């Protein structure tokens, strides 16, 4: 019972009545001590009051006036409630308020390179920086997935120019290096903000959403971009959301699926594989070109979902060709950087191959040279090397358009170079293009790499490539991409042709 009363007393002292008690009752107690025992009584009373204040915590600043530790959970509901209150205060008193959202430009790279625990500590450190740089009444909320939202206390000097300057200052704070575990970590962020006067319904949820819309637009134009909310942004995001929903439905319904383009030996003409290429068979608009929907896939964050569909279609095709007795050594599938960042990619592909009872060498993982030339993302490095170790073939796609080093080619276990079509289209007339192509083929031979030329369109191009020593060819001159249903007939027709060594003048027309 005594303990309960003691706790109640401490809580009462820390509450709303504690500070008034010390402010009013304190002088009375001190005066009584002086009246009873003179200076000794006065000193005893003062000492007792100090001990009481420290023991109960009544001397502390009320929780409502302090920013919580940015590393601790800060309720989104509480943050929104404060925004509601600040919007009403700003409107009634003729002041300005607003919300800023900061989003990391390189969140994926930070996670890949340093891991989850380091990412968490970096975000914690940055949150502390932001809190220390803001005014006492401003609030910082850590957003899911990283990033921060900042609620600004109403002020008469908070106008558009002040919001721009403050947002830029916060971006500069985030850009300062963070030292953790002996590593010097650099980050950057894009920022979006919304002034309180911009929201129509006057709610905190709307203000935060508008700031998030502006931050999303900044992130799309980053790194380090800054955007103020404008009504048109919400419409654009709604359009993107609608487009994403349409793409998700098309992927789920099988309207976006793999078509297959043959690859043959430049020397003998035998089928050496197919490449799986994404095509959208829209129920109303017909076949939509990849150039129209692939950027939307990436913009909508659906690249990994597309890769899953393409791998499944490729393995189904291989299984059905095997059942039909049609010899197709393998299928190549393009993998985006988003898919290659999945830490469980190798396990997932192994499971899929086992499910179809296919050996890993039947699947070629095609990686853009621009992705491989980055070379600094630890998860991507690990995934590609794991897939090569598993037995999958690694093709370096669009070779000649990026800056992949020989070191990276070796490190990633590349099996074949796919020479970009830009080198092939000029090879007959351009002597310089021939010399570059000859150098690429010679380097590949020295490194023990196979080669495939993309974009072959004429018999003479095929014959010249065969003479220069290119291993495989692919392009409209061989066959256009076709739906799976058309592949069996094409394979049988091609296999029925006489096997010859291609020379100038007798390439297939």
Tab-separated table of C-alpha atoms in Angstrom:
chain	number	residue	atom	x	y	z
A	1	UNK	CA	0.000	0.000	0.000
A	2	UNK	CA	2.821	2.375	0.857
A	3	UNK	CA	4.541	1.550	-2.412
A	4	UNK	CA	1.328	2.267	-4.326
A	5	UNK	CA	0.890	5.607	-2.621
A	6	UNK	CA	4.512	6.453	-3.297
A	7	UNK	CA	4.005	5.714	-6.999
A	8	UNK	CA	0.807	7.756	-7.107
A	9	UNK	CA	2.602	10.659	-5.419
A	10	UNK	CA	5.437	10.503	-7.956
A	11	UNK	CA	2.997	10.360	-10.882
A	12	UNK	CA	1.017	13.265	-9.431
A	13	UNK	CA	4.189	15.321	-9.085
A	14	UNK	CA	5.162	14.578	-12.680
A	15	UNK	CA	1.711	15.462	-13.929
A	16	UNK	CA	-0.026	18.728	-14.432
A	17	UNK	CA	-0.215	19.558	-10.698
A	18	UNK	CA	3.398	18.749	-9.823
A	19	UNK	CA	4.992	21.898	-11.228
A	20	UNK	CA	2.354	24.250	-9.732
A	21	UNK	CA	2.875	22.572	-6.362
A	22	UNK	CA	6.580	23.298	-6.455
A	23	UNK	CA	5.989	26.807	-7.782
A	24	UNK	CA	3.377	27.778	-5.160
A	25	UNK	CA	3.918	25.421	-2.250
A	26	UNK	CA	7.705	25.666	-2.420
A	27	UNK	CA	7.970	29.281	-1.202
A	28	UNK	CA	5.392	28.583	1.509
A	29	UNK	CA	7.374	25.593	2.766
A	30	UNK	CA	10.620	27.599	2.706
A	31	UNK	CA	9.006	30.481	4.651
A	32	UNK	CA	7.642	28.057	7.254
A	33	UNK	CA	11.083	26.505	7.686
A	34	UNK	CA	12.640	29.937	8.224
A	35	UNK	CA	9.878	30.922	10.685
A	36	UNK	CA	10.352	27.737	12.747
A	37	UNK	CA	14.138	27.228	12.672
A	38	UNK	CA	15.697	30.305	11.144
A	39	UNK	CA	18.353	29.981	8.424
A	40	UNK	CA	18.888	26.278	9.164
A	41	UNK	CA	15.205	25.603	8.650
A	42	UNK	CA	15.260	27.607	5.406
A	43	UNK	CA	18.218	25.627	4.040
A	44	UNK	CA	16.625	22.325	5.039
A	45	UNK	CA	13.371	23.261	3.286
A	46	UNK	CA	15.171	24.273	0.062
A	47	UNK	CA	17.212	21.058	0.077
A	48	UNK	CA	14.062	19.007	0.614
A	49	UNK	CA	12.350	20.738	-2.309
A	50	UNK	CA	15.311	20.062	-4.648
A	51	UNK	CA	15.420	16.386	-3.675
A	52	UNK	CA	11.666	16.117	-4.203
A	53	UNK	CA	11.881	17.693	-7.674
A	54	UNK	CA	14.702	15.378	-8.763
A	55	UNK	CA	13.037	12.257	-7.327
A	56	UNK	CA	9.670	12.897	-8.989
A	57	UNK	CA	10.981	14.315	-12.283
A	58	UNK	CA	8.753	17.360	-11.932
A	59	UNK	CA	11.692	19.512	-13.023
A	60	UNK	CA	11.726	17.911	-16.431
A	61	UNK	CA	10.221	19.445	-19.532
A	62	UNK	CA	6.758	17.939	-20.219
A	63	UNK	CA	6.788	15.087	-22.745
A	64	UNK	CA	4.433	16.977	-25.019
A	65	UNK	CA	7.051	19.678	-25.523
A	66	UNK	CA	9.945	17.364	-26.323
A	67	UNK	CA	10.770	15.467	-29.547
A	68	UNK	CA	10.986	11.730	-28.944
A	69	UNK	CA	14.204	9.902	-29.743
A	70	UNK	CA	14.129	9.423	-33.544
A	71	UNK	CA	15.312	5.845	-33.065
A	72	UNK	CA	12.233	5.053	-30.971
A	73	UNK	CA	8.794	4.414	-32.494
A	74	UNK	CA	7.010	7.722	-32.930
A	75	UNK	CA	3.323	7.135	-33.466
A	76	UNK	CA	2.095	8.066	-36.924
A	77	UNK	CA	-1.316	8.773	-35.396
A	78	UNK	CA	0.246	11.194	-32.925
A	79	UNK	CA	2.207	12.857	-35.728
A	80	UNK	CA	-0.982	13.300	-37.785
A	81	UNK	CA	-2.882	14.617	-34.761
A	82	UNK	CA	-0.194	17.268	-34.240
A	83	UNK	CA	-0.418	18.193	-37.925
A	84	UNK	CA	-4.193	18.612	-37.527
A	85	UNK	CA	-3.671	20.878	-34.522
A	86	UNK	CA	-0.999	22.931	-36.241
A	87	UNK	CA	-3.095	23.475	-39.340
A	88	UNK	CA	-5.944	24.836	-37.195
A	89	UNK	CA	-3.557	27.022	-35.200
A	90	UNK	CA	-1.906	28.412	-38.336
A	91	UNK	CA	-5.267	29.239	-39.927
A	92	UNK	CA	-6.723	30.875	-36.829
A	93	UNK	CA	-3.611	32.944	-36.074
A	94	UNK	CA	-2.560	33.818	-39.628
A	95	UNK	CA	0.686	31.824	-39.498
A	96	UNK	CA	2.385	29.344	-41.780
A	97	UNK	CA	3.072	25.647	-41.269
A	98	UNK	CA	4.050	22.754	-43.467
A	99	UNK	CA	5.440	19.253	-43.826
A	100	UNK	CA	8.692	18.044	-45.395
A	101	UNK	CA	9.415	14.460	-46.499
A	102	UNK	CA	12.986	13.250	-47.063
A	103	UNK	CA	13.578	10.032	-49.047
A	104	UNK	CA	16.956	8.328	-49.525
A	105	UNK	CA	18.207	8.236	-53.106
A	106	UNK	CA	20.363	5.187	-52.484
A	107	UNK	CA	18.408	3.139	-49.944
A	108	UNK	CA	18.860	-0.087	-51.938
A	109	UNK	CA	22.599	0.385	-52.308
A	110	UNK	CA	22.975	1.212	-48.615
A	111	UNK	CA	21.214	-2.025	-47.675
A	112	UNK	CA	23.116	-4.128	-50.235
A	113	UNK	CA	26.527	-2.850	-49.257
A	114	UNK	CA	26.306	-2.623	-45.473
A	115	UNK	CA	23.394	-4.812	-44.379
A	116	UNK	CA	20.246	-4.219	-42.357
A	117	UNK	CA	21.835	-3.482	-38.967
A	118	UNK	CA	24.169	-0.827	-40.377
A	119	UNK	CA	21.340	0.708	-42.388
A	120	UNK	CA	19.290	0.971	-39.178
A	121	UNK	CA	22.131	2.679	-37.301
A	122	UNK	CA	22.765	5.117	-40.171
A	123	UNK	CA	19.102	6.093	-40.247
A	124	UNK	CA	19.151	6.501	-36.455
A	125	UNK	CA	22.183	8.788	-36.687
A	126	UNK	CA	20.585	10.871	-39.406
A	127	UNK	CA	17.368	11.169	-37.398
A	128	UNK	CA	19.321	12.557	-34.456
A	129	UNK	CA	20.974	15.088	-36.767
A	130	UNK	CA	17.624	16.263	-38.049
A	131	UNK	CA	16.166	16.643	-34.552
A	132	UNK	CA	19.154	18.684	-33.397
A	133	UNK	CA	18.914	20.983	-36.432
A	134	UNK	CA	15.207	21.798	-36.072
A	135	UNK	CA	13.373	24.161	-33.753
A	136	UNK	CA	12.090	22.939	-30.394
A	137	UNK	CA	8.493	22.643	-31.592
A	138	UNK	CA	9.230	20.792	-34.846
A	139	UNK	CA	8.635	17.037	-35.019
A	140	UNK	CA	10.421	14.231	-36.884
A	141	UNK	CA	8.705	10.974	-37.867
A	142	UNK	CA	10.639	8.028	-39.257
A	143	UNK	CA	8.759	6.612	-42.232
A	144	UNK	CA	8.390	2.940	-43.075
A	145	UNK	CA	11.055	1.812	-45.498
A	146	UNK	CA	13.399	4.641	-44.482
A	147	UNK	CA	13.124	8.387	-44.842
A	148	UNK	CA	11.667	11.017	-42.560
A	149	UNK	CA	8.682	13.338	-42.333
A	150	UNK	CA	9.080	16.679	-40.557
A	151	UNK	CA	6.145	18.604	-39.107
A	152	UNK	CA	6.904	22.310	-38.736
A	153	UNK	CA	5.606	24.349	-35.841
A	154	UNK	CA	3.465	27.337	-36.981
A	155	UNK	CA	5.443	30.526	-37.573
A	156	UNK	CA	4.740	33.903	-39.129
A	157	UNK	CA	8.006	33.701	-41.091
A	158	UNK	CA	7.360	30.294	-42.658
A	159	UNK	CA	6.816	31.051	-46.342
A	160	UNK	CA	7.784	29.294	-49.595
A	161	UNK	CA	11.326	30.669	-49.593
A	162	UNK	CA	11.854	29.574	-45.997
A	163	UNK	CA	10.576	26.057	-46.841
A	164	UNK	CA	13.007	25.780	-49.755
A	165	UNK	CA	15.939	26.936	-47.619
A	166	UNK	CA	15.040	24.624	-44.736
A	167	UNK	CA	14.560	21.609	-47.035
A	168	UNK	CA	17.910	22.266	-48.714
A	169	UNK	CA	19.603	22.580	-45.316
A	170	UNK	CA	18.159	19.236	-44.203
A	171	UNK	CA	19.338	17.620	-47.432
A	172	UNK	CA	22.832	18.957	-46.774
A	173	UNK	CA	22.748	17.473	-43.259
A	174	UNK	CA	21.838	14.044	-44.639
A	175	UNK	CA	24.663	14.310	-47.190
A	176	UNK	CA	27.307	14.708	-44.479
A	177	UNK	CA	29.233	11.423	-44.003
A	178	UNK	CA	28.215	8.999	-41.273
A	179	UNK	CA	31.017	7.039	-39.596
A	180	UNK	CA	29.947	3.639	-38.334
A	181	UNK	CA	31.953	0.498	-37.659
A	182	UNK	CA	35.062	2.073	-39.132
A	183	UNK	CA	33.294	2.817	-42.437
A	184	UNK	CA	32.644	6.291	-43.795
A	185	UNK	CA	29.142	6.087	-45.266
A	186	UNK	CA	27.777	8.651	-47.718
A	187	UNK	CA	24.065	9.114	-48.318
A	188	UNK	CA	21.868	11.548	-50.178
A	189	UNK	CA	18.169	12.274	-50.207
A	190	UNK	CA	15.501	13.884	-52.331
A	191	UNK	CA	12.969	16.121	-50.624
A	192	UNK	CA	9.405	17.198	-51.126
A	193	UNK	CA	7.328	19.612	-49.088
A	194	UNK	CA	3.844	21.028	-48.870
A	195	UNK	CA	2.718	24.295	-47.309
A	196	UNK	CA	-0.252	24.026	-44.957
A	197	UNK	CA	-2.226	26.527	-47.038
A	198	UNK	CA	-2.077	24.104	-49.999
A	199	UNK	CA	-4.275	21.424	-48.442
A	200	UNK	CA	-7.940	21.755	-49.245
A	201	UNK	CA	-9.547	19.710	-46.460
A	202	UNK	CA	-7.206	21.030	-43.784
A	203	UNK	CA	-6.265	17.627	-42.386
A	204	UNK	CA	-2.861	16.417	-41.213
A	205	UNK	CA	-3.207	13.208	-43.231
A	206	UNK	CA	-3.743	15.229	-46.403
A	207	UNK	CA	-0.753	17.466	-45.638
A	208	UNK	CA	1.556	14.481	-45.105
A	209	UNK	CA	0.241	12.788	-48.243
A	210	UNK	CA	0.859	15.917	-50.330
A	211	UNK	CA	4.422	16.191	-48.994
A	212	UNK	CA	4.923	12.499	-49.832
A	213	UNK	CA	3.649	13.070	-53.374
A	214	UNK	CA	6.159	15.915	-53.794
A	215	UNK	CA	8.952	13.727	-52.384
A	216	UNK	CA	8.054	10.897	-54.786
A	217	UNK	CA	8.277	13.341	-57.676
A	218	UNK	CA	11.648	14.575	-56.398
A	219	UNK	CA	12.923	11.005	-56.078
A	220	UNK	CA	11.948	10.324	-59.682
A	221	UNK	CA	14.075	13.294	-60.734
A	222	UNK	CA	16.922	12.719	-58.267
A	223	UNK	CA	19.369	12.279	-56.837
A	224	UNK	CA	19.222	15.245	-54.530
A	225	UNK	CA	16.147	16.785	-56.149
A	226	UNK	CA	13.708	19.082	-54.353
A	227	UNK	CA	10.033	19.586	-55.230
A	228	UNK	CA	7.212	21.667	-53.787
A	229	UNK	CA	3.751	20.132	-53.937
A	230	UNK	CA	1.518	21.190	-56.815
A	231	UNK	CA	-2.021	19.886	-57.494
A	232	UNK	CA	-0.935	18.304	-60.804
A	233	UNK	CA	1.421	15.965	-58.956
A	234	UNK	CA	-1.458	14.167	-57.279
A	235	UNK	CA	-3.097	13.603	-60.658
A	236	UNK	CA	0.133	12.189	-62.075
A	237	UNK	CA	0.509	9.837	-59.140
A	238	UNK	CA	-3.092	8.700	-59.555
A	239	UNK	CA	-2.354	7.981	-63.212
A	240	UNK	CA	0.779	6.016	-62.261
A	241	UNK	CA	-1.205	4.056	-59.669
A	242	UNK	CA	-3.838	3.235	-62.282
A	243	UNK	CA	-1.141	2.177	-64.748
A	244	UNK	CA	0.475	-0.031	-62.115
A	245	UNK	CA	-2.879	-1.680	-61.394
A	246	UNK	CA	-3.341	-2.361	-65.117
A	247	UNK	CA	0.163	-3.833	-65.408
A	248	UNK	CA	-0.350	-6.036	-62.347
A	249	UNK	CA	-3.590	-7.330	-63.817
A	250	UNK	CA	-1.877	-8.019	-67.164
A	251	UNK	CA	0.926	-9.946	-65.442
A	252	UNK	CA	-1.493	-11.971	-63.323
A	253	UNK	CA	-3.755	-12.747	-66.295
A	254	UNK	CA	-0.874	-13.856	-68.525
A	255	UNK	CA	-1.343	-11.032	-71.026
A	256	UNK	CA	2.300	-10.029	-70.456
A	257	UNK	CA	4.319	-13.135	-71.176
A	258	UNK	CA	7.408	-14.449	-72.913
A	259	UNK	CA	7.848	-14.610	-76.652
A	260	UNK	CA	10.872	-16.480	-77.920
A	261	UNK	CA	13.546	-15.479	-80.429
A	262	UNK	CA	15.861	-18.229	-81.738
A	263	UNK	CA	19.637	-18.230	-81.411
A	264	UNK	CA	21.673	-20.371	-83.806
A	265	UNK	CA	25.293	-21.343	-84.339
A	266	UNK	CA	26.979	-18.938	-86.757
A	267	UNK	CA	29.031	-21.849	-88.062
A	268	UNK	CA	26.537	-24.693	-88.511
A	269	UNK	CA	23.120	-23.071	-88.214
A	270	UNK	CA	22.033	-25.442	-85.437
A	271	UNK	CA	19.640	-24.117	-82.796
A	272	UNK	CA	21.630	-23.221	-79.697
A	273	UNK	CA	18.860	-21.621	-77.670
A	274	UNK	CA	16.121	-19.000	-77.440
A	275	UNK	CA	15.871	-15.661	-75.693
A	276	UNK	CA	12.687	-14.956	-73.714
A	277	UNK	CA	11.407	-11.465	-74.503
A	278	UNK	CA	8.465	-9.772	-72.789
A	279	UNK	CA	5.413	-9.022	-74.947
A	280	UNK	CA	2.041	-7.592	-73.941
A	281	UNK	CA	-0.942	-9.030	-75.788
A	282	UNK	CA	-3.563	-6.496	-74.775
A	283	UNK	CA	-7.160	-7.795	-75.141
A	284	UNK	CA	-8.275	-4.537	-76.791
A	285	UNK	CA	-5.149	-2.820	-78.147
A	286	UNK	CA	-3.378	-5.890	-79.536
A	287	UNK	CA	0.362	-6.378	-79.155
A	288	UNK	CA	1.927	-3.440	-77.287
A	289	UNK	CA	5.627	-2.825	-78.133
A	290	UNK	CA	8.090	-3.372	-75.279
A	291	UNK	CA	9.307	0.214	-75.618
A	292	UNK	CA	5.874	1.355	-74.442
A	293	UNK	CA	5.366	-0.832	-71.395
A	294	UNK	CA	8.810	-1.864	-70.107
A	295	UNK	CA	9.628	1.646	-68.799
A	296	UNK	CA	6.225	1.643	-67.073
A	297	UNK	CA	7.051	-1.741	-65.514
A	298	UNK	CA	10.269	-0.317	-64.066
A	299	UNK	CA	8.573	2.926	-63.002
A	300	UNK	CA	5.867	0.957	-61.191
A	301	UNK	CA	8.340	-1.197	-59.277
A	302	UNK	CA	7.206	-4.384	-61.046
A	303	UNK	CA	10.530	-5.444	-62.581
A	304	UNK	CA	10.949	-8.318	-60.134
A	305	UNK	CA	7.411	-9.547	-60.789
A	306	UNK	CA	8.105	-9.468	-64.555
A	307	UNK	CA	11.310	-11.473	-64.055
A	308	UNK	CA	9.347	-14.132	-62.172
A	309	UNK	CA	6.863	-14.401	-65.036
A	310	UNK	CA	9.622	-14.630	-67.626
A	311	UNK	CA	11.543	-17.338	-65.739
A	312	UNK	CA	8.375	-19.382	-65.281
A	313	UNK	CA	7.474	-19.067	-68.990
A	314	UNK	CA	11.024	-20.017	-70.009
A	315	UNK	CA	11.106	-23.144	-67.835
A	316	UNK	CA	7.633	-24.203	-68.967
A	317	UNK	CA	8.790	-23.831	-72.592
A	318	UNK	CA	11.933	-25.929	-72.020
A	319	UNK	CA	9.900	-28.643	-70.311
A	320	UNK	CA	7.352	-28.780	-73.140
A	321	UNK	CA	10.013	-28.825	-75.849
A	322	UNK	CA	11.693	-31.728	-74.050
A	323	UNK	CA	8.382	-33.596	-73.856
A	324	UNK	CA	7.837	-33.020	-77.593
A	325	UNK	CA	11.320	-34.333	-78.395
A	326	UNK	CA	12.536	-30.965	-79.676
A	327	UNK	CA	16.153	-30.194	-78.845
A	328	UNK	CA	16.584	-26.701	-77.384
A	329	UNK	CA	19.755	-26.416	-75.272
A	330	UNK	CA	18.619	-23.455	-73.192
A	331	UNK	CA	16.714	-20.198	-72.790
A	332	UNK	CA	18.079	-16.787	-71.814
A	333	UNK	CA	16.126	-14.498	-69.468
A	334	UNK	CA	16.957	-10.863	-68.760
A	335	UNK	CA	17.355	-9.978	-65.079
A	336	UNK	CA	16.955	-6.412	-63.865
A	337	UNK	CA	19.034	-4.867	-61.098
A	338	UNK	CA	15.944	-4.994	-58.850
A	339	UNK	CA	15.686	-8.766	-59.272
A	340	UNK	CA	19.428	-9.181	-58.799
A	341	UNK	CA	19.147	-7.391	-55.435
A	342	UNK	CA	16.921	-10.148	-54.050
A	343	UNK	CA	19.118	-11.971	-51.484
A	344	UNK	CA	17.147	-15.180	-52.079
A	345	UNK	CA	17.401	-15.148	-55.882
A	346	UNK	CA	19.742	-18.140	-56.208
A	347	UNK	CA	17.609	-20.270	-53.872
A	348	UNK	CA	14.451	-19.248	-55.709
A	349	UNK	CA	15.860	-20.178	-59.137
A	350	UNK	CA	17.231	-23.482	-57.839
A	351	UNK	CA	13.785	-24.346	-56.495
A	352	UNK	CA	12.160	-23.485	-59.846
A	353	UNK	CA	14.691	-25.561	-61.811
A	354	UNK	CA	14.180	-28.531	-59.479
A	355	UNK	CA	10.416	-28.172	-59.814
A	356	UNK	CA	10.685	-28.589	-63.593
A	357	UNK	CA	13.454	-31.209	-63.296
A	358	UNK	CA	15.815	-29.063	-65.401
A	359	UNK	CA	19.572	-28.695	-64.983
A	360	UNK	CA	20.841	-25.146	-64.242
A	361	UNK	CA	22.849	-24.955	-67.493
A	362	UNK	CA	19.543	-24.809	-69.401
A	363	UNK	CA	18.912	-21.307	-67.993
A	364	UNK	CA	21.025	-18.350	-69.128
A	365	UNK	CA	20.942	-15.334	-66.829
A	366	UNK	CA	21.299	-12.247	-69.019
A	367	UNK	CA	22.706	-9.214	-67.196
A	368	UNK	CA	23.079	-5.792	-68.784
A	369	UNK	CA	26.652	-4.548	-69.034
A	370	UNK	CA	25.561	-1.326	-67.314
A	371	UNK	CA	24.450	-3.363	-64.270
A	372	UNK	CA	27.612	-5.427	-64.160
A	373	UNK	CA	29.852	-2.402	-64.644
A	374	UNK	CA	28.568	-0.929	-61.359
A	375	UNK	CA	30.222	-3.780	-59.518
A	376	UNK	CA	29.805	-2.240	-56.070
A	377	UNK	CA	26.514	-3.695	-54.877
A	378	UNK	CA	27.456	-6.651	-52.690
A	379	UNK	CA	24.128	-8.468	-53.089
A	380	UNK	CA	24.293	-8.240	-56.897
A	381	UNK	CA	27.868	-9.527	-56.905
A	382	UNK	CA	26.939	-12.397	-54.612
A	383	UNK	CA	23.827	-13.336	-56.599
A	384	UNK	CA	25.540	-13.461	-59.988
A	385	UNK	CA	28.478	-15.467	-58.663
A	386	UNK	CA	26.088	-17.822	-56.830
A	387	UNK	CA	24.091	-18.389	-60.018
A	388	UNK	CA	27.287	-19.128	-61.948
A	389	UNK	CA	28.351	-21.522	-59.192
A	390	UNK	CA	24.924	-23.157	-59.326
A	391	UNK	CA	25.557	-23.925	-62.992
A	392	UNK	CA	23.458	-21.264	-64.707
A	393	UNK	CA	25.103	-19.624	-67.705
A	394	UNK	CA	25.764	-15.899	-67.310
A	395	UNK	CA	25.431	-13.777	-70.453
A	396	UNK	CA	26.751	-10.216	-70.491
A	397	UNK	CA	24.029	-8.452	-72.489
A	398	UNK	CA	24.477	-5.428	-74.794
A	399	UNK	CA	28.253	-5.742	-74.576
A	400	UNK	CA	29.999	-2.615	-75.819
A	401	UNK	CA	27.460	-0.127	-74.446
A	402	UNK	CA	28.793	0.024	-70.871
A	403	UNK	CA	32.145	-0.156	-69.153
A	404	UNK	CA	32.412	-3.670	-67.759
A	405	UNK	CA	36.036	-4.419	-66.951
A	406	UNK	CA	37.814	-7.694	-67.606
A	407	UNK	CA	38.095	-8.011	-63.816
A	408	UNK	CA	34.295	-7.918	-63.456
A	409	UNK	CA	33.855	-10.338	-66.354
A	410	UNK	CA	36.126	-12.776	-64.544
A	411	UNK	CA	34.652	-12.096	-61.114
A	412	UNK	CA	31.067	-12.698	-62.227
A	413	UNK	CA	31.857	-15.950	-64.063
A	414	UNK	CA	30.530	-14.683	-67.406
A	415	UNK	CA	30.009	-17.462	-69.950
A	416	UNK	CA	29.110	-15.469	-73.060
A	417	UNK	CA	29.292	-11.925	-74.432
A	418	UNK	CA	26.197	-10.715	-76.290
A	419	UNK	CA	27.540	-8.096	-78.703
A	420	UNK	CA	25.226	-5.104	-79.020
A	421	UNK	CA	23.401	-4.687	-82.327
A	422	UNK	CA	24.905	-1.238	-82.845
A	423	UNK	CA	28.186	-2.977	-83.822
A	424	UNK	CA	26.415	-5.366	-86.180
A	425	UNK	CA	24.295	-2.911	-88.166
A	426	UNK	CA	27.378	-1.159	-89.622
A	427	UNK	CA	29.721	-4.118	-89.918
A	428	UNK	CA	29.366	-4.612	-93.704
A	429	UNK	CA	30.136	-1.025	-94.756
A	430	UNK	CA	32.136	0.370	-91.838
A	431	UNK	CA	35.731	-0.840	-91.675
A	432	UNK	CA	36.143	0.680	-88.221
A	433	UNK	CA	33.152	-1.321	-86.964
A	434	UNK	CA	34.761	-4.458	-88.403
A	435	UNK	CA	38.013	-3.744	-86.571
A	436	UNK	CA	36.174	-3.166	-83.260
A	437	UNK	CA	34.150	-6.340	-83.750
A	438	UNK	CA	37.305	-8.312	-84.573
A	439	UNK	CA	38.951	-6.975	-81.397
A	440	UNK	CA	35.940	-7.990	-79.267
A	441	UNK	CA	35.908	-11.503	-80.736
A	442	UNK	CA	39.666	-11.846	-80.253
A	443	UNK	CA	39.419	-10.725	-76.610
A	444	UNK	CA	36.585	-13.182	-75.991
A	445	UNK	CA	38.632	-16.004	-77.467
A	446	UNK	CA	41.613	-15.140	-75.277
A	447	UNK	CA	39.362	-15.110	-72.192
A	448	UNK	CA	37.680	-18.374	-73.154
A	449	UNK	CA	34.261	-16.734	-73.594
A	450	UNK	CA	31.553	-17.647	-76.064
A	451	UNK	CA	30.022	-14.870	-78.207
A	452	UNK	CA	26.611	-14.033	-79.649
A	453	UNK	CA	25.842	-11.191	-82.076
A	454	UNK	CA	22.457	-9.498	-81.628
A	455	UNK	CA	20.445	-7.762	-84.348
A	456	UNK	CA	21.568	-9.850	-87.342
A	457	UNK	CA	19.238	-8.960	-90.203
A	458	UNK	CA	20.860	-10.026	-93.487
A	459	UNK	CA	22.498	-13.201	-94.845
A	460	UNK	CA	25.686	-11.291	-95.603
A	461	UNK	CA	25.925	-10.073	-91.985
A	462	UNK	CA	25.570	-13.653	-90.783
A	463	UNK	CA	28.227	-14.890	-93.226
A	464	UNK	CA	30.689	-12.138	-92.235
A	465	UNK	CA	30.162	-12.875	-88.523
A	466	UNK	CA	30.821	-16.558	-89.160
A	467	UNK	CA	34.047	-15.708	-90.979
A	468	UNK	CA	35.173	-13.435	-88.113
A	469	UNK	CA	34.657	-16.257	-85.633
A	470	UNK	CA	31.458	-15.222	-83.805
A	471	UNK	CA	29.907	-18.212	-82.065
A	472	UNK	CA	26.161	-17.520	-82.223
A	473	UNK	CA	23.740	-15.113	-83.908
A	474	UNK	CA	20.274	-13.784	-83.201
A	475	UNK	CA	18.050	-11.305	-85.031
A	476	UNK	CA	15.262	-10.707	-87.519
A	477	UNK	CA	17.421	-12.288	-90.248
A	478	UNK	CA	17.069	-15.590	-88.380
A	479	UNK	CA	13.568	-15.206	-86.986
A	480	UNK	CA	11.440	-12.648	-85.204
A	481	UNK	CA	10.266	-13.221	-81.627
A	482	UNK	CA	7.244	-15.537	-81.615
A	483	UNK	CA	4.714	-16.791	-79.064
A	484	UNK	CA	5.437	-20.218	-77.624
A	485	UNK	CA	2.641	-21.775	-79.680
A	486	UNK	CA	4.564	-20.940	-82.890
A	487	UNK	CA	7.957	-22.222	-81.761
A	488	UNK	CA	7.452	-25.949	-82.341
A	489	UNK	CA	6.656	-25.490	-86.016
A	490	UNK	CA	9.621	-23.150	-86.470
A	491	UNK	CA	11.993	-25.567	-84.718
A	492	UNK	CA	10.878	-28.521	-86.870
A	493	UNK	CA	11.150	-26.444	-90.034
A	494	UNK	CA	14.623	-25.208	-89.138
A	495	UNK	CA	15.847	-28.666	-88.122
A	496	UNK	CA	14.726	-30.028	-91.493
A	497	UNK	CA	17.135	-27.725	-93.332
A	498	UNK	CA	20.468	-29.182	-94.451
A	499	UNK	CA	23.286	-28.589	-91.984
A	500	UNK	CA	25.922	-26.458	-93.651
A	501	UNK	CA	28.863	-24.267	-92.732
A	502	UNK	CA	27.865	-20.692	-93.457
A	503	UNK	CA	30.047	-18.926	-95.968
A	504	UNK	CA	29.608	-15.649	-97.760
A	505	UNK	CA	26.802	-16.139	-100.231
A	506	UNK	CA	25.135	-19.208	-98.745
A	507	UNK	CA	23.750	-17.878	-95.459
A	508	UNK	CA	20.025	-18.517	-94.913
A	509	UNK	CA	17.792	-16.014	-96.623
